[in-house]
PDB file of C-alpha atoms in Angstrom:
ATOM      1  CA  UNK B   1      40.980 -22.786   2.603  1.00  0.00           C
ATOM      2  CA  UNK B   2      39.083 -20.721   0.080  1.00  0.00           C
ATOM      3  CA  UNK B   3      35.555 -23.183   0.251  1.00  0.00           C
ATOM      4  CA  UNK B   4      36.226 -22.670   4.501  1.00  0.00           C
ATOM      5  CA  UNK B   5      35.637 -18.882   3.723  1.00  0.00           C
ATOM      6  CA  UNK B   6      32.768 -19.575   1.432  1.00  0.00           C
ATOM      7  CA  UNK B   7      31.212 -22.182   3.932  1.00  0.00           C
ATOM      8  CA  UNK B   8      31.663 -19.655   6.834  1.00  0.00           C
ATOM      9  CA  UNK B   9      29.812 -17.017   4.960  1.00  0.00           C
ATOM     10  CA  UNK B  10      33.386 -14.784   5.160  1.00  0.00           C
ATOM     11  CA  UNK B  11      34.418 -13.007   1.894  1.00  0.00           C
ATOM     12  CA  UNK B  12      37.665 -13.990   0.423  1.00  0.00           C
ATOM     13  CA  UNK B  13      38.669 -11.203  -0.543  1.00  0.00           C
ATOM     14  CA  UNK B  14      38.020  -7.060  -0.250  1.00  0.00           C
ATOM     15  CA  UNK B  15      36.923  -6.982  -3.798  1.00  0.00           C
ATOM     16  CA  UNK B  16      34.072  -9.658  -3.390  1.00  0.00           C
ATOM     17  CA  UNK B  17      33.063  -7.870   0.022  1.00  0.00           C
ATOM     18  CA  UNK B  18      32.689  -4.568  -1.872  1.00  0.00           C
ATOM     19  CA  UNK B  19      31.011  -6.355  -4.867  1.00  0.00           C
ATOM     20  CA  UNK B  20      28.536  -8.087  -2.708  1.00  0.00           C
ATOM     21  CA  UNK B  21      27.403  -4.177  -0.485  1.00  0.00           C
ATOM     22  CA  UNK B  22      27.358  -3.102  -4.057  1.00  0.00           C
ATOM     23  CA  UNK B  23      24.617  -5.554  -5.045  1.00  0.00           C
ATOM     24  CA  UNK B  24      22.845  -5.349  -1.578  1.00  0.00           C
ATOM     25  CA  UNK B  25      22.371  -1.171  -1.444  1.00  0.00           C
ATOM     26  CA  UNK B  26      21.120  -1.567  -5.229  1.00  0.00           C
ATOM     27  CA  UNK B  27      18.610  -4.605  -4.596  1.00  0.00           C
ATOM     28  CA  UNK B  28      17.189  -2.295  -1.537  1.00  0.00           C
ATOM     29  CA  UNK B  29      17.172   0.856  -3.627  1.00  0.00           C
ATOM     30  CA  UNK B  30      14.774  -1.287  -6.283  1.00  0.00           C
ATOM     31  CA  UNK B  31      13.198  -2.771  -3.441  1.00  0.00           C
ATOM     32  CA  UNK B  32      12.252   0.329  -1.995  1.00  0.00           C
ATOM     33  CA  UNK B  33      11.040   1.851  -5.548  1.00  0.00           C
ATOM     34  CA  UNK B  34       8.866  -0.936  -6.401  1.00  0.00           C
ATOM     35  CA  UNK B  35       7.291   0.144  -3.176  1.00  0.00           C
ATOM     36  CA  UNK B  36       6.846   3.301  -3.532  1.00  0.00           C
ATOM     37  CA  UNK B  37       5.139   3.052  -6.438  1.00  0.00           C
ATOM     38  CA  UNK B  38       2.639   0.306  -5.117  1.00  0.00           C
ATOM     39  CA  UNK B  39       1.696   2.833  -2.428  1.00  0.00           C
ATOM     40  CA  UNK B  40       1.222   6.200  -4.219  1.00  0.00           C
ATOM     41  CA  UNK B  41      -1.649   4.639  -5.652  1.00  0.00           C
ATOM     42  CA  UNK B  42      -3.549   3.382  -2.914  1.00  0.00           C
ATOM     43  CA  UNK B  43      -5.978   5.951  -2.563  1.00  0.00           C
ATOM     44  CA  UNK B  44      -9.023   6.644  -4.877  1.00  0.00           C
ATOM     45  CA  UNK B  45      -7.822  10.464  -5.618  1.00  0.00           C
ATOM     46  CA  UNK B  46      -4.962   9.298  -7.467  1.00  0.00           C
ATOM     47  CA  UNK B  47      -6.826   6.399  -9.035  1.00  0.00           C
ATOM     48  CA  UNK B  48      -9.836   8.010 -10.372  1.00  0.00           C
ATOM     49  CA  UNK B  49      -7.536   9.482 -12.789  1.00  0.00           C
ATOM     50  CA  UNK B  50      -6.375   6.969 -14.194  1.00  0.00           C
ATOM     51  CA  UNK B  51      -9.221   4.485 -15.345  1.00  0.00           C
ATOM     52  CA  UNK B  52      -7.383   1.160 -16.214  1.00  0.00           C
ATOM     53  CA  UNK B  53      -5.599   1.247 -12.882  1.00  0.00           C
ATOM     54  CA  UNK B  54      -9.003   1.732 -10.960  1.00  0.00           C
ATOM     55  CA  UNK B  55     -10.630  -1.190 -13.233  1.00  0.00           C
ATOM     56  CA  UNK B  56      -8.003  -3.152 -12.559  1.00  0.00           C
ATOM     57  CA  UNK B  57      -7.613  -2.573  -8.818  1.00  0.00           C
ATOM     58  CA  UNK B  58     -11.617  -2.720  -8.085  1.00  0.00           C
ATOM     59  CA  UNK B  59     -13.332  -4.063 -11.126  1.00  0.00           C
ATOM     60  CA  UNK B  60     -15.809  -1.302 -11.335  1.00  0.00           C
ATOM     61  CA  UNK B  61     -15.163   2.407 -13.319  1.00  0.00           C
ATOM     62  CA  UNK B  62     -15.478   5.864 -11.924  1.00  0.00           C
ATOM     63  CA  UNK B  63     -19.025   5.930 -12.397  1.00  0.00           C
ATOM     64  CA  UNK B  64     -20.270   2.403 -11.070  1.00  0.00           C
ATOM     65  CA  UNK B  65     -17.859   3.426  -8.130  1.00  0.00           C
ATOM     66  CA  UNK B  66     -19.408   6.913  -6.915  1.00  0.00           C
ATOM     67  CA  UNK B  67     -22.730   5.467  -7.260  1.00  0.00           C
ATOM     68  CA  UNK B  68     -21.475   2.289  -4.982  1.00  0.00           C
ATOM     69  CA  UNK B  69     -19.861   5.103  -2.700  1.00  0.00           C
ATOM     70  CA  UNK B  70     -23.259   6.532  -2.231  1.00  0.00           C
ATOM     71  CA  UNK B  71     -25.107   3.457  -0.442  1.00  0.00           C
ATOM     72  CA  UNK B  72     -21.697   2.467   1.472  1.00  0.00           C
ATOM     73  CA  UNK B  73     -21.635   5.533   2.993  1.00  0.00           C
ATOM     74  CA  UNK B  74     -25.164   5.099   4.109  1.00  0.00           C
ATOM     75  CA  UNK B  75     -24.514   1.549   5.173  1.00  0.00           C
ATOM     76  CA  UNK B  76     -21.158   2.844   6.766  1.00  0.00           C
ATOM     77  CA  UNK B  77     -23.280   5.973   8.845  1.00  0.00           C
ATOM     78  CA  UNK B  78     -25.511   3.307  10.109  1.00  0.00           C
ATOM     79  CA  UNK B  79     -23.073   0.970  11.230  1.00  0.00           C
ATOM     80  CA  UNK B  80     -21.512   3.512  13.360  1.00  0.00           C
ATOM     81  CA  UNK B  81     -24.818   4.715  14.779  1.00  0.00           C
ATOM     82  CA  UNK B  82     -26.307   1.531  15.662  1.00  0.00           C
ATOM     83  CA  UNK B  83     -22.735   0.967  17.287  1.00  0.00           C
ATOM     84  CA  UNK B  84     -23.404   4.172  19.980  1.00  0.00           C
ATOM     85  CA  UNK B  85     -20.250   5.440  19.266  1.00  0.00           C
ATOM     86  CA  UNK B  86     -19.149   8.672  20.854  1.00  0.00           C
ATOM     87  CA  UNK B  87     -18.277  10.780  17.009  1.00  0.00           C
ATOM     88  CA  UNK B  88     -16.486  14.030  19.596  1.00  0.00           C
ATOM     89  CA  UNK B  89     -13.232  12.214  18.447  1.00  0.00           C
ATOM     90  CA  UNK B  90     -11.828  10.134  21.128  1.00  0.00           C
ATOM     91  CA  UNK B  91      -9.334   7.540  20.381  1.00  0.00           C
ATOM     92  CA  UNK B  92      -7.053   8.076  17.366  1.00  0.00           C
ATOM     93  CA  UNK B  93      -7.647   9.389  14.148  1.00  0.00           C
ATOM     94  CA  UNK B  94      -8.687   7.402  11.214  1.00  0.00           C
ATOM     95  CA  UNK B  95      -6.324   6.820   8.819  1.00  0.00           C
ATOM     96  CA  UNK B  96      -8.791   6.442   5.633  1.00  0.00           C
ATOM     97  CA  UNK B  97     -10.572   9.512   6.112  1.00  0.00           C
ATOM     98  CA  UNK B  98     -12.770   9.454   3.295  1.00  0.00           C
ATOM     99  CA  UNK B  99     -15.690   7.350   2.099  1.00  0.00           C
ATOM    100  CA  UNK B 100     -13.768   6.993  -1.275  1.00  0.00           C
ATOM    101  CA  UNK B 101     -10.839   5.642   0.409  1.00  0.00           C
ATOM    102  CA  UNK B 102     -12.379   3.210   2.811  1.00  0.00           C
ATOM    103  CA  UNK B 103     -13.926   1.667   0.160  1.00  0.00           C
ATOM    104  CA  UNK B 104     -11.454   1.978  -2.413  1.00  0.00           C
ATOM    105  CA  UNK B 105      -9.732   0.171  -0.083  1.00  0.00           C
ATOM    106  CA  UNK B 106     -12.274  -2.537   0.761  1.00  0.00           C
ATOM    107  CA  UNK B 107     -12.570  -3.296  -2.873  1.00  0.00           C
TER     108      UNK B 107
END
């Protein structure tokens, strides 16, 4: 009867069931780390400190970046003009408020 249990998914006994929550709540605990450390660096604020991580993330350094910031936020301005958008706000709020981050996060 035991490889019925196993083929049914059902553990055998309380000890394996216990084992197996054990390893689950652990694996999401790591899970959920690994993620939070992937996303407290996604915006430039917290990478500009930190120059290998911003190398590695956009291939340019802090300077070659701010002067790249600089024309995209010219390009950006004139893409939104020549749109006709409304700027008095409708709609809902950007979530990449700066010019760093969009970019940062284009690159």
């Amino acid at each position: 009867m035991p490889w019925a249990c196993h083929w049914l998914g059902i553990a055998e006994t309380k000890l394996h069931n216990r084992l197996y929550r054990k390893l689950k709540i652990k694996y999401f605990l790591l899970k959920n780390y690994i993620i939070y450390i992937v996303m407290s660096i996604l915006n430039y604020k917290d990478a500009k400190g930190k120059p290998a991580a911003l190398i590695a993330m956009t291939s340019l350094n802090r300077n070659e970046f701010e002067k790249l910031c600089i024309y995209f936020c010219d390009a950006w301005n004139a893409k939104i003009e020549s749109e006709g958008r409304d700027p008095s706000g409708c709609g809902r709020k950007p979530r990449l408020t700066t010019m760093e981050d969009k970019l940062f996060f284009i690159l």
